[in-house]
């Protein structure tokens, strides 16, 4: 069986990965020095539009071969109207982030040519792309139709199948695939649409070396790459090195960039002549590709490629939403079971019994074939698990290996040699630590799943290499090559690991509560023994035993409290998430209800126009409803501004200061230098809460008339300065600020993200607060 993907390495070094991966990573594939010959290229100096580089067959366009164009003015090649269109795209100090369609040319005795413009290497690059196939009449309508069709798919896998069906129906390629990158960097074809005579690549895997790092980086900056006819002879860029900069022309954004000759040889070995690739990007990372193949040349016009690129961007967004919806559904189910487990734990005297005896139990909470509890040196199991002796040894290894509260792996025997003896029961392990001394654990187990992975050719021989290490040719065989994967279990999902973290927090609280109860009981016993010790020697010995037990329980309490302090950060994050949920419920649900109520009063007033008394009462109720609506919106904003999550810290701060300006007689000055960069969510939330608390303190205590807020960022940290001209105070203690100013809460919030707080103040000189958070 032949198989492959048109996104294999675009460089010689990429195909030489088995023998020289470092060379692959060094290949400058964005500087090929040539273009595909079906188009032409001019690179112009932006200040005077003089031609610096030229490539391709320019004679049909301008009557001049490309080697004679460098040094000439583009005014001799294009009309004044065409030049003005180019300058309009640039504007004043405008930078083109991606290629844009400028205009079309209608050369005599030749096809219509689309002219696409972008900026590279400090030059203005014009690319001339002849239309050899019909262009869509309305690209936007075409994309809208494609999105409507794929939106109907239920689930992520069905969505991928709908995507390939839609792309093939629109473009006419013989084979269209969704190629997904795995956690190990390898790729797999997970969805396919093809003509009946074309062989299937569905389910085949490809090694990580087939697409090197720099090729994946290009797919992040340029969503599309097309090769109309891979059998072409490259058209060199003249001159290859700029006389102004001494550098070759960067073709990262080029639509007609030449690709590696070895990659074209790959395509020839697969019987592919034309190909097109579209990026699928999730959360800023390259998740996969939409790959298209054809056995004969395909010259898709620019407008069709533009529509496909926009579709890929919108499909990426739709796919991200579907993944989030599936994760939310799993989270809700997990939350319901979690609540039932916590309720039962609070009622059962035996912790292990409460977790595994009834339904739902720990195996309902996180799926596995077995679960075990190691508490106070005793093992309790449910389902298929290692025995108590094996588990005790595993607990010892975990204590020496893992310092985190949660440990997970889907290949335990590869990390812990003794686990090979029970790989059929515990190749996968998810361990939840309840305490450090003694070590108490909740353990989920999954068995070995022997998988047969089908590769597109031998993944260990991606290229042919000569006796001296030189590259000879990419691999010729893409026949299915099977490999058995042993000692691996089904991987733990991110939602399952998150559920384990939440359960650990609840268990720590339950254990701490029980330890408090035990400590109280031990204390009573100790007092009783102290009374009896004066009567009999036996009482004395018993009292000593109780005292020793209390000491051990105290140590254990300290250990559990230390663990609990580590998870307080997650508690703060959950509080912010709950604030966001409540704010949105107030705004979306209650706000809509108040709007409907106000409309109802409007209709009621219209129904009795002659009753003045009723009209007055209705008007009063409408005014009251409007006031309630404003109060609800204000309350939703104070609980959690949606702009903080949707638009970022800068917009949220601006809105906060605007709100304070309306209700306080204080003048605010704001200076922010973050640019377009977003900070981590935890940092943005902390900065917002710090500013919120600081403004409250100023208005309540400082009697200030002017407040300045500065938010600036360096490579190492972000700094917020809040300065007022209020009454100030004497000698603020940096370690123990006055609680009446609310500064203790500010310091605690900053500590959760590794930040620090400094205060400068003097009576009558105002106060300056400096909050710094490392990045």
XYZ file of C-alpha atoms in Angstrom:
775
model
C 0.000 0.000 0.000
C 1.354 3.431 -0.914
C 0.650 6.337 1.380
C 1.885 9.801 2.354
C 1.018 13.414 2.978
C 2.029 16.416 0.934
C 3.375 18.117 4.057
C 6.400 15.862 4.433
C 9.685 17.659 4.910
C 10.170 20.635 2.629
C 13.888 20.426 3.080
C 16.649 18.002 2.234
C 17.674 18.019 5.866
C 14.150 17.100 6.946
C 14.316 13.953 4.836
C 17.781 13.281 6.198
C 16.392 13.403 9.766
C 17.358 9.830 10.623
C 21.027 10.633 10.091
C 21.214 14.394 10.729
C 18.251 15.836 12.628
C 20.323 18.889 13.551
C 20.906 19.666 9.886
C 17.171 19.414 9.282
C 16.450 21.997 11.950
C 19.017 24.380 10.400
C 17.518 24.314 6.872
C 16.332 27.810 5.851
C 13.255 26.740 3.872
C 11.949 30.322 3.810
C 14.959 31.329 1.662
C 14.735 28.970 -1.345
C 16.122 31.501 -3.834
C 13.482 30.582 -6.440
C 9.749 30.474 -7.166
C 7.401 28.073 -8.913
C 7.531 28.941 -12.628
C 3.775 29.255 -13.260
C 3.930 32.765 -11.731
C 6.250 35.757 -11.616
C 7.655 37.995 -8.883
C 8.887 41.568 -8.458
C 10.449 42.846 -5.208
C 10.429 46.649 -4.996
C 12.149 49.206 -2.811
C 9.268 50.856 -0.907
C 10.651 54.387 -1.069
C 11.079 54.711 -4.860
C 9.456 51.464 -6.205
C 12.664 50.437 -7.962
C 12.845 46.716 -8.855
C 15.383 44.963 -6.584
C 14.540 41.307 -7.419
C 12.640 39.641 -10.267
C 11.758 36.020 -11.039
C 9.625 33.938 -13.389
C 8.489 34.498 -16.998
C 7.913 38.265 -17.047
C 8.071 38.597 -20.845
C 4.325 37.931 -21.455
C 3.496 40.471 -18.737
C 5.891 43.314 -19.463
C 7.722 42.364 -22.679
C 11.005 42.159 -20.732
C 12.781 39.040 -19.334
C 13.246 38.984 -15.569
C 17.053 39.282 -15.620
C 16.750 42.762 -17.208
C 14.222 44.130 -14.702
C 16.362 44.739 -11.544
C 17.300 48.413 -11.342
C 14.303 49.630 -13.376
C 11.335 51.575 -12.003
C 8.000 49.817 -11.653
C 6.429 52.919 -13.218
C 7.654 51.612 -16.572
C 5.821 48.297 -15.996
C 2.540 49.208 -14.255
C -0.006 51.969 -14.748
C -0.377 54.907 -12.372
C -3.742 53.506 -11.221
C -2.187 50.135 -10.409
C 0.645 51.783 -8.486
C -1.828 53.895 -6.513
C -3.712 50.711 -5.531
C -0.476 49.261 -4.189
C 0.268 52.391 -2.172
C -3.304 52.412 -0.835
C -2.774 48.926 0.599
C 0.288 50.139 2.441
C -1.103 53.435 3.771
C 0.865 55.499 6.278
C 3.273 53.362 8.335
C 1.136 50.306 7.616
C 2.624 46.817 7.661
C 1.036 43.998 5.679
C 0.734 41.031 8.031
C -0.246 38.641 5.228
C -0.557 38.697 1.399
C -3.415 40.811 -0.048
C -4.961 40.908 -3.510
C -4.024 44.244 -5.122
C -5.508 44.155 -8.648
C -5.719 42.029 -11.800
C -3.780 42.270 -15.053
C -5.202 41.492 -18.488
C -2.120 41.010 -20.678
C -2.729 40.594 -24.401
C -2.985 36.995 -25.622
C -2.652 35.679 -22.042
C -4.809 34.633 -19.075
C -5.983 37.086 -16.445
C -3.340 37.519 -13.742
C -4.043 38.057 -10.009
C -1.498 40.401 -8.429
C -0.860 39.678 -4.743
C 1.258 41.960 -2.549
C 3.078 41.452 0.746
C 6.168 42.789 2.550
C 9.383 40.857 3.147
C 13.050 41.661 3.809
C 12.173 45.384 3.913
C 10.814 45.205 0.353
C 7.394 45.315 -1.273
C 6.834 41.951 -3.010
C 4.407 41.655 -5.972
C 3.477 38.133 -7.093
C 1.752 37.539 -10.436
C -0.474 34.438 -10.405
C -2.157 33.576 -13.782
C -5.691 32.177 -13.648
C -5.804 28.809 -15.351
C -8.984 27.589 -13.647
C -12.275 29.357 -12.985
C -12.459 31.500 -9.836
C -15.538 31.516 -7.547
C -18.023 34.341 -8.161
C -18.365 35.105 -4.444
C -15.586 33.817 -2.183
C -17.280 34.924 1.032
C -20.557 33.197 0.143
C -18.612 30.038 -0.693
C -16.890 30.049 2.718
C -20.185 30.708 4.504
C -21.761 27.731 2.756
C -18.827 25.485 3.671
C -18.986 26.532 7.346
C -22.747 25.933 7.511
C -22.261 22.385 6.243
C -19.525 21.439 8.724
C -21.302 23.087 11.689
C -23.953 20.384 11.566
C -21.463 17.656 12.483
C -21.877 16.133 15.949
C -18.555 15.566 17.714
C -14.978 16.265 16.709
C -14.414 13.167 14.555
C -17.574 13.799 12.523
C -16.459 17.438 12.174
C -13.125 16.368 10.663
C -14.933 14.080 8.189
C -17.249 16.947 7.213
C -14.246 19.236 6.671
C -12.519 16.902 4.197
C -15.796 16.217 2.351
C -16.461 19.938 1.981
C -12.928 20.851 0.831
C -12.908 18.066 -1.774
C -16.372 19.046 -3.045
C -15.309 22.679 -3.468
C -11.770 22.242 -4.832
C -12.087 18.989 -6.807
C -8.901 17.414 -5.423
C -8.837 13.621 -5.722
C -7.849 13.110 -2.075
C -8.378 15.415 0.937
C -7.225 14.427 4.448
C -7.058 15.754 7.999
C -3.578 15.066 9.337
C -3.281 15.354 13.140
C -0.037 15.796 15.095
C 0.392 13.516 18.107
C 1.934 14.355 21.473
C 5.189 12.696 20.329
C 5.363 14.838 17.167
C 4.324 12.072 14.784
C 1.318 12.505 12.496
C -1.749 10.419 11.635
C -4.444 10.655 8.956
C -7.695 10.707 10.986
C -10.196 11.708 8.267
C -10.196 11.250 4.494
C -12.359 11.967 1.440
C -11.204 10.543 -1.889
C -12.209 9.514 -5.384
C -13.037 5.838 -5.818
C -9.888 5.106 -7.871
C -7.538 6.706 -5.306
C -6.004 4.530 -2.586
C -6.717 5.305 1.065
C -4.205 6.777 3.509
C -6.688 6.741 6.409
C -5.138 5.548 9.694
C -1.521 5.675 8.482
C 1.134 7.262 10.715
C 4.139 9.403 9.781
C 7.315 10.016 11.832
C 8.043 13.396 13.400
C 10.975 13.922 11.025
C 8.639 14.168 8.009
C 7.734 17.751 8.992
C 10.672 19.572 10.679
C 10.338 22.376 13.193
C 10.887 25.243 10.749
C 8.255 23.842 8.369
C 5.723 23.688 11.226
C 6.651 27.261 12.156
C 5.829 28.391 8.597
C 2.421 26.707 8.813
C 1.697 28.876 11.872
C 2.498 32.128 10.034
C 1.165 31.120 6.592
C -2.111 29.150 6.636
C -1.832 27.804 3.070
C 0.775 26.299 0.752
C 0.011 25.191 -2.813
C 2.050 23.280 -5.404
C 0.119 23.276 -8.728
C 2.628 21.006 -10.508
C 5.445 19.416 -8.487
C 7.344 18.469 -11.667
C 8.375 22.077 -12.285
C 11.874 23.469 -12.798
C 12.387 26.308 -10.252
C 12.555 29.876 -11.580
C 15.535 31.565 -9.855
C 15.268 34.978 -8.196
C 17.438 37.552 -9.980
C 19.738 38.603 -8.411
C 19.836 35.975 -5.634
C 21.335 38.461 -3.123
C 20.024 41.997 -2.649
C 22.519 44.700 -3.592
C 21.070 46.871 -0.807
C 20.985 44.464 2.138
C 23.350 41.692 1.103
C 20.652 39.172 2.049
C 18.430 36.757 0.043
C 14.696 37.483 -0.263
C 12.512 36.030 2.536
C 9.603 34.109 0.953
C 7.811 33.031 4.161
C 4.548 34.698 3.038
C 4.942 33.979 -0.681
C 2.087 32.213 -2.507
C 4.438 30.881 -5.217
C 7.467 30.011 -3.053
C 9.549 27.161 -4.449
C 9.736 24.063 -2.240
C 12.516 21.592 -1.572
C 13.454 19.366 -4.548
C 13.517 16.415 -2.164
C 9.949 17.167 -1.106
C 8.913 17.197 -4.768
C 10.652 13.852 -5.172
C 8.588 12.590 -2.208
C 5.445 13.614 -4.034
C 6.649 11.883 -7.194
C 7.251 8.640 -5.259
C 3.656 8.875 -4.011
C 2.261 9.579 -7.467
C 1.159 13.101 -6.434
C 1.510 15.952 -8.937
C -0.524 18.766 -7.341
C -0.974 19.431 -3.625
C -2.384 22.035 -1.252
C -2.049 22.261 2.537
C -4.186 24.258 5.007
C -3.247 24.767 8.652
C -5.475 23.742 11.576
C -4.449 25.794 14.619
C -5.725 25.322 18.189
C -4.865 27.756 20.994
C -1.995 29.215 18.964
C -0.418 25.805 18.257
C -0.345 23.760 15.055
C -2.873 20.968 15.737
C -2.899 19.470 12.236
C -3.272 20.058 8.504
C -5.894 19.722 5.777
C -3.888 18.038 2.998
C -5.050 17.835 -0.642
C -3.583 15.581 -3.403
C -4.130 15.297 -7.144
C -2.468 13.088 -9.751
C -2.445 15.850 -12.412
C -1.699 19.591 -12.307
C -4.215 21.818 -10.473
C -3.911 25.597 -10.752
C -6.462 26.805 -8.213
C -7.017 30.558 -8.703
C -6.074 32.943 -5.941
C -9.708 33.653 -4.948
C -10.364 29.920 -4.492
C -7.208 29.504 -2.392
C -8.178 32.601 -0.401
C -11.598 31.042 0.320
C -9.972 27.767 1.411
C -7.567 29.644 3.709
C -10.441 31.551 5.350
C -12.369 28.287 5.699
C -9.380 26.692 7.459
C -9.221 29.591 9.933
C -12.958 29.425 10.664
C -12.930 25.617 10.843
C -10.103 25.831 13.396
C -12.262 28.124 15.519
C -15.320 25.861 15.161
C -13.264 22.787 16.038
C -11.877 24.533 19.118
C -15.450 25.258 20.239
C -16.539 21.642 19.749
C -13.564 20.359 21.749
C -14.381 22.832 24.532
C -18.034 21.679 24.560
C -17.031 18.022 24.905
C -14.628 18.908 27.710
C -17.350 20.904 29.474
C -19.772 17.980 29.292
C -17.156 15.666 30.820
C -16.410 18.280 33.491
C -20.095 18.555 34.467
C -20.449 14.775 34.772
C -17.283 14.636 36.857
C -18.540 17.444 39.093
C -21.793 15.614 39.843
C -19.946 12.448 40.875
C -17.423 14.512 42.846
C -20.200 16.111 44.887
C -21.735 12.717 45.694
C -18.360 11.317 46.770
C -17.670 14.290 49.052
C -21.130 13.994 50.631
C -20.602 10.287 51.325
C -17.088 10.842 52.703
C -18.492 13.279 55.252
C -20.969 10.597 56.432
C -18.856 7.413 56.395
C -16.558 6.684 59.315
C -14.194 4.716 57.072
C -12.701 6.838 54.264
C -11.921 3.856 52.020
C -15.425 2.441 52.369
C -16.961 5.764 51.427
C -14.885 6.011 48.270
C -15.215 2.529 46.750
C -18.061 0.600 48.378
C -21.077 2.383 46.850
C -22.017 3.797 43.443
C -20.923 6.174 42.158
C -17.403 5.319 43.320
C -13.854 6.261 42.311
C -14.046 4.112 39.150
C -17.145 6.043 38.087
C -15.312 9.300 38.789
C -12.211 8.478 36.710
C -12.485 5.427 34.406
C -10.029 2.595 34.939
C -9.987 -1.163 35.430
C -8.995 -0.880 39.083
C -8.564 1.595 41.926
C -6.674 1.209 45.196
C -6.357 3.154 48.449
C -3.194 3.011 50.523
C -4.098 4.630 53.862
C -2.209 4.164 57.135
C -0.221 1.304 55.608
C -3.358 -0.637 54.635
C -4.384 -1.458 51.050
C -7.998 -1.524 49.874
C -8.705 -2.338 46.227
C -11.608 -2.392 43.776
C -11.472 -4.025 40.363
C -8.228 -5.325 38.819
C -5.171 -4.028 40.722
C -1.674 -5.106 41.798
C -1.587 -6.974 45.122
C -0.845 -5.313 48.451
C 2.897 -6.192 48.411
C 3.364 -4.832 44.894
C 1.407 -1.713 45.802
C 3.531 -1.092 48.905
C 6.708 -1.197 46.812
C 5.091 1.124 44.240
C 4.180 3.584 47.024
C 7.822 3.633 48.115
C 8.952 4.385 44.560
C 6.382 7.160 44.212
C 7.587 8.729 47.464
C 11.149 8.871 46.118
C 10.176 9.917 42.583
C 7.167 12.238 42.662
C 7.044 15.471 44.655
C 3.757 16.659 43.178
C 0.299 15.958 44.491
C -0.683 14.167 41.253
C 1.431 11.658 39.290
C 0.279 10.161 35.988
C 1.761 7.988 33.260
C 0.446 5.682 30.552
C 3.707 3.668 30.472
C 4.537 2.777 34.115
C 6.693 -0.299 33.257
C 9.031 1.932 31.223
C 9.563 4.164 34.274
C 9.390 1.558 37.057
C 10.968 -1.779 36.139
C 9.055 -4.004 38.652
C 5.751 -2.911 37.049
C 6.514 -5.119 34.031
C 5.423 -8.069 36.191
C 1.888 -6.695 36.392
C 1.696 -4.659 33.152
C -1.567 -6.442 32.318
C -3.096 -4.723 35.350
C -1.174 -1.463 35.746
C 0.597 -0.127 32.669
C -1.263 3.122 33.320
C -1.153 4.834 36.728
C -2.851 7.979 38.069
C -1.751 8.564 41.678
C -3.271 11.108 44.063
C -1.212 11.909 47.175
C -3.086 12.604 50.417
C -0.116 13.153 52.740
C 3.663 13.028 52.805
C 4.387 11.254 56.073
C 3.105 8.620 56.172
C 2.469 8.308 52.450
C -1.266 7.909 51.738
C -2.425 7.508 48.134
C -5.440 6.965 45.896
C -4.322 4.959 42.817
C -6.158 4.370 39.538
C -4.857 1.593 37.247
C -5.269 0.846 33.545
C -3.984 -2.329 31.831
C -1.584 -2.692 28.947
C -3.179 -2.157 25.537
C -1.056 -3.758 22.832
C -1.484 -1.542 19.789
C -0.432 -2.133 16.217
C 0.630 1.178 14.651
C 0.594 1.292 10.862
C 3.253 3.648 9.495
C 3.545 5.008 5.956
C 6.775 3.166 5.212
C 9.465 2.285 7.735
C 9.641 5.345 10.064
C 13.227 4.490 11.002
C 14.364 4.887 7.360
C 12.931 8.222 6.189
C 15.755 8.764 3.649
C 18.320 6.879 1.661
C 21.867 7.558 2.844
C 25.124 6.801 1.057
C 28.239 5.117 2.536
C 29.747 8.490 3.497
C 26.546 9.806 5.061
C 25.451 11.880 2.089
C 21.747 12.180 1.235
C 20.808 10.125 -1.823
C 17.011 10.179 -2.048
C 13.893 10.284 0.132
C 12.405 6.889 0.931
C 10.687 5.352 -2.067
C 8.435 2.964 -0.203
C 5.311 4.212 1.584
C 3.854 0.723 1.908
C 2.102 0.060 5.198
C 4.723 -0.817 7.843
C 3.351 -2.157 11.117
C 4.889 -1.846 14.576
C 3.607 -3.231 17.896
C 3.595 -0.872 20.870
C 3.853 -2.665 24.246
C 3.728 -1.659 27.911
C 1.403 1.286 27.233
C -2.148 1.918 28.494
C -4.855 4.267 27.272
C -3.562 7.787 28.088
C -5.159 9.813 30.876
C -7.193 12.719 29.541
C -6.562 16.281 30.663
C -10.086 16.446 32.110
C -9.382 13.303 34.166
C -6.162 14.758 35.586
C -7.998 17.991 36.426
C -10.725 15.963 38.177
C -8.040 14.237 40.265
C -6.705 17.628 41.372
C -10.166 18.746 42.476
C -10.792 15.488 44.342
C -7.435 15.797 46.091
C -8.425 19.195 47.487
C -11.687 17.790 48.858
C -9.958 14.729 50.333
C -7.341 16.881 52.044
C -10.107 18.902 53.687
C -11.878 15.715 54.868
C -8.647 14.184 56.181
C -7.725 17.386 57.988
C -11.164 17.507 59.603
C -10.832 13.884 60.742
C -7.364 14.511 62.120
C -8.778 17.395 64.170
C -11.407 15.041 65.581
C -8.832 12.387 66.383
C -6.618 14.975 68.046
C -9.494 16.093 70.287
C -10.249 12.514 71.256
C -6.589 11.834 72.002
C -6.404 14.914 74.179
C -9.364 13.747 76.278
C -7.772 10.341 76.643
C -4.507 11.924 77.757
C -6.242 13.935 80.482
C -7.972 10.814 81.745
C -4.725 8.870 81.832
C -3.022 11.667 83.780
C -5.616 11.211 86.530
C -5.196 7.421 86.597
C -1.400 7.506 86.523
C -1.377 8.579 90.208
C -3.183 5.349 91.119
C -1.588 2.606 89.038
C 1.586 2.102 87.044
C -0.453 0.801 84.156
C -2.153 4.206 83.827
C 1.243 5.890 83.540
C 2.366 3.664 80.710
C -0.948 4.171 78.893
C -0.669 7.932 79.245
C 2.818 7.858 77.741
C 1.488 5.856 74.802
C -1.273 8.380 74.230
C 1.206 11.269 74.393
C 3.370 9.627 71.762
C 0.325 9.047 69.554
C -0.669 12.694 69.884
C 2.819 13.756 68.803
C 2.582 11.606 65.682
C -0.888 12.973 64.911
C 0.458 16.512 65.312
C 3.217 15.838 62.800
C 0.694 14.394 60.396
C -1.543 17.433 60.812
C 1.372 19.731 59.993
C 2.087 17.669 56.875
C -1.523 17.766 55.702
C -1.750 21.509 56.363
C 1.366 21.983 54.217
C -0.316 20.038 51.403
C -3.481 22.087 51.841
C -1.536 25.338 51.502
C -0.224 24.117 48.141
C -3.732 23.776 46.751
C -4.992 27.175 47.977
C -3.880 28.590 44.631
C -6.391 26.335 42.881
C -9.089 27.504 45.327
C -8.466 31.143 44.316
C -8.686 30.168 40.633
C -11.978 28.340 41.266
C -13.333 31.407 43.082
C -12.526 33.607 40.081
C -14.172 31.090 37.740
C -17.290 31.064 39.943
C -17.328 34.876 39.953
C -17.226 34.826 36.156
C -20.109 32.343 36.027
C -22.245 34.379 38.449
C -21.494 37.634 36.614
C -22.526 36.126 33.298
C -25.666 34.620 34.832
C -26.617 38.057 36.252
C -25.920 39.791 32.953
C -27.367 37.201 30.539
C -30.253 35.591 32.467
C -31.471 38.212 34.983
C -30.666 41.074 32.617
C -32.755 39.512 29.844
C -35.621 38.883 32.305
C -35.628 42.552 33.407
C -35.679 43.643 29.766
C -38.715 41.426 29.124
C -40.361 42.822 32.283
C -39.818 46.368 31.063
C -41.328 45.477 27.686
C -44.300 43.975 29.526
C -44.913 47.213 31.386
C -44.690 49.046 28.069
C -47.394 46.826 26.589
C -49.501 47.228 29.753
C -49.350 51.015 29.442
C -50.393 50.846 25.789
C -53.350 48.626 26.694
C -54.925 51.294 28.921
C -54.042 54.659 27.362
C -56.973 56.545 28.953
C -56.368 55.473 32.543
C -53.948 58.176 33.768
C -53.565 56.648 37.216
C -52.600 53.290 35.746
C -50.274 55.049 33.305
C -48.458 56.769 36.202
C -48.071 53.517 38.124
C -46.823 51.695 35.000
C -44.310 54.503 34.350
C -43.067 54.183 37.930
C -42.666 50.417 37.580
C -40.772 50.892 34.310
C -38.403 53.340 35.998
C -37.892 50.925 38.909
C -37.202 48.036 36.475
C -34.646 50.134 34.607
C -32.925 51.033 37.900
C -32.815 47.357 38.889
C -31.313 46.513 35.482
C -28.574 49.073 35.978
C -27.883 47.740 39.454
C -27.672 44.165 38.079
C -25.207 45.243 35.378
C -23.114 47.131 37.942
C -23.165 44.129 40.312
C -22.188 41.720 37.502
C -19.283 44.002 36.560
C -18.059 44.326 40.175
C -18.208 40.536 40.688
C -16.194 39.761 37.560
C -15.807 42.050 34.509
C -16.187 39.995 31.324
C -13.732 42.326 29.591
C -10.963 40.829 31.753
C -11.417 37.427 30.047
C -12.626 38.559 26.618
C -10.537 41.692 25.959
C -7.671 41.564 28.446
C -6.307 43.487 31.425
C -5.906 46.824 29.630
C -9.552 47.113 28.594
C -10.739 45.858 32.013
C -8.633 48.478 33.824
C -9.937 51.243 31.562
C -13.517 50.198 32.295
C -12.781 50.001 36.050
C -11.364 53.534 36.143
C -14.301 54.835 34.087
C -16.696 53.313 36.642
C -14.816 54.848 39.580
C -14.737 58.249 37.820
C -18.534 58.241 37.715
C -19.073 57.501 41.417
C -16.050 59.178 43.080
C -14.839 62.776 42.976
C -11.363 61.697 41.916
C -9.403 62.417 38.740
C -7.679 59.372 37.219
C -4.616 59.248 34.924
C -3.840 55.917 33.182
C -0.656 54.898 31.370
C -0.256 51.351 29.978
C 2.602 50.029 27.823
C 1.646 46.392 27.243
C 0.945 46.796 23.525
C -1.081 43.925 22.066
C 0.398 41.327 24.387
C -1.885 39.349 26.742
C -0.593 38.296 30.149
C -1.263 34.875 31.709
C -4.857 34.710 33.037
C -3.736 34.336 36.678
C -1.511 37.440 36.376
C -4.271 39.518 34.719
C -6.781 38.530 37.419
C -4.308 39.348 40.218
C -3.451 42.793 38.766
C -7.137 43.619 38.363
C -8.004 42.591 41.951
C -4.989 44.504 43.317
C -6.084 47.677 41.512
C -9.703 47.157 42.615
C -8.646 46.872 46.293
C -6.227 49.818 46.014
C -8.906 52.119 44.565
C -11.325 51.107 47.338
C -8.694 51.969 49.986
C -7.945 55.336 48.359
C -11.568 56.420 48.147
C -12.354 55.244 51.698
C -9.239 56.406 53.566
C -6.934 58.661 51.523
C -9.184 61.699 50.773
C -7.328 61.990 47.448
C -8.315 64.165 44.483
C -5.939 62.681 41.898
C -4.881 59.068 41.268
C -2.312 57.862 38.753
C -2.197 54.266 37.487
C 0.785 52.934 35.509
C 1.008 49.428 34.000
C 4.280 48.573 32.310
C 6.045 45.358 31.284
C 9.606 44.204 30.660
C 10.896 40.824 29.542
C 11.198 39.705 33.165
C 8.230 41.264 34.994
C 5.070 43.351 34.868
C 4.746 46.306 37.254
C 1.652 48.198 38.419
C 2.037 51.562 40.182
C -0.960 53.172 41.923
C -0.179 56.661 43.278
C -2.492 59.148 45.044
C -2.160 62.650 46.468
C -4.094 61.802 49.653
C -3.241 62.170 53.339
C -0.723 59.267 53.453
C 0.401 57.636 56.695
C 3.497 57.310 58.899
C 6.287 54.719 58.400
C 4.409 51.900 56.601
C 5.809 48.530 57.698
C 6.661 46.606 54.503
C 6.122 43.257 56.207
C 2.997 44.081 58.279
C 1.031 46.947 56.639
C -2.010 48.322 58.547
C -4.946 46.009 58.008
C -7.317 48.978 57.823
C -5.831 49.777 54.398
C -6.663 46.320 53.026
C -3.019 45.871 52.003
C -2.743 42.433 53.623
C -5.208 41.010 51.065
C -3.259 42.631 48.224
C 0.009 41.073 49.427
C -1.576 37.605 49.735
C -2.953 37.765 46.159
C 0.441 38.809 44.804
C 2.180 35.991 46.710
C 0.034 33.373 44.879
C 1.643 34.418 41.547
C 5.136 34.979 42.968
C 4.684 38.748 43.132
C 5.773 41.388 45.657
C 4.390 44.624 47.120
C 6.174 47.849 48.097
C 4.573 50.951 49.684
C 5.933 54.482 49.890
C 3.991 57.014 52.006
C 4.337 60.028 54.256
C 1.789 62.208 56.059
C 0.336 64.744 53.649
C 2.473 63.387 50.758
C 0.148 60.722 49.438
C 0.861 57.043 48.930
C 2.488 55.033 46.120
C 1.871 51.278 45.762
C 4.247 49.168 43.629
C 3.037 45.667 42.654
C 5.557 43.539 40.742
C 4.926 40.096 39.207
C 7.668 38.083 37.447
C 6.890 36.662 33.989
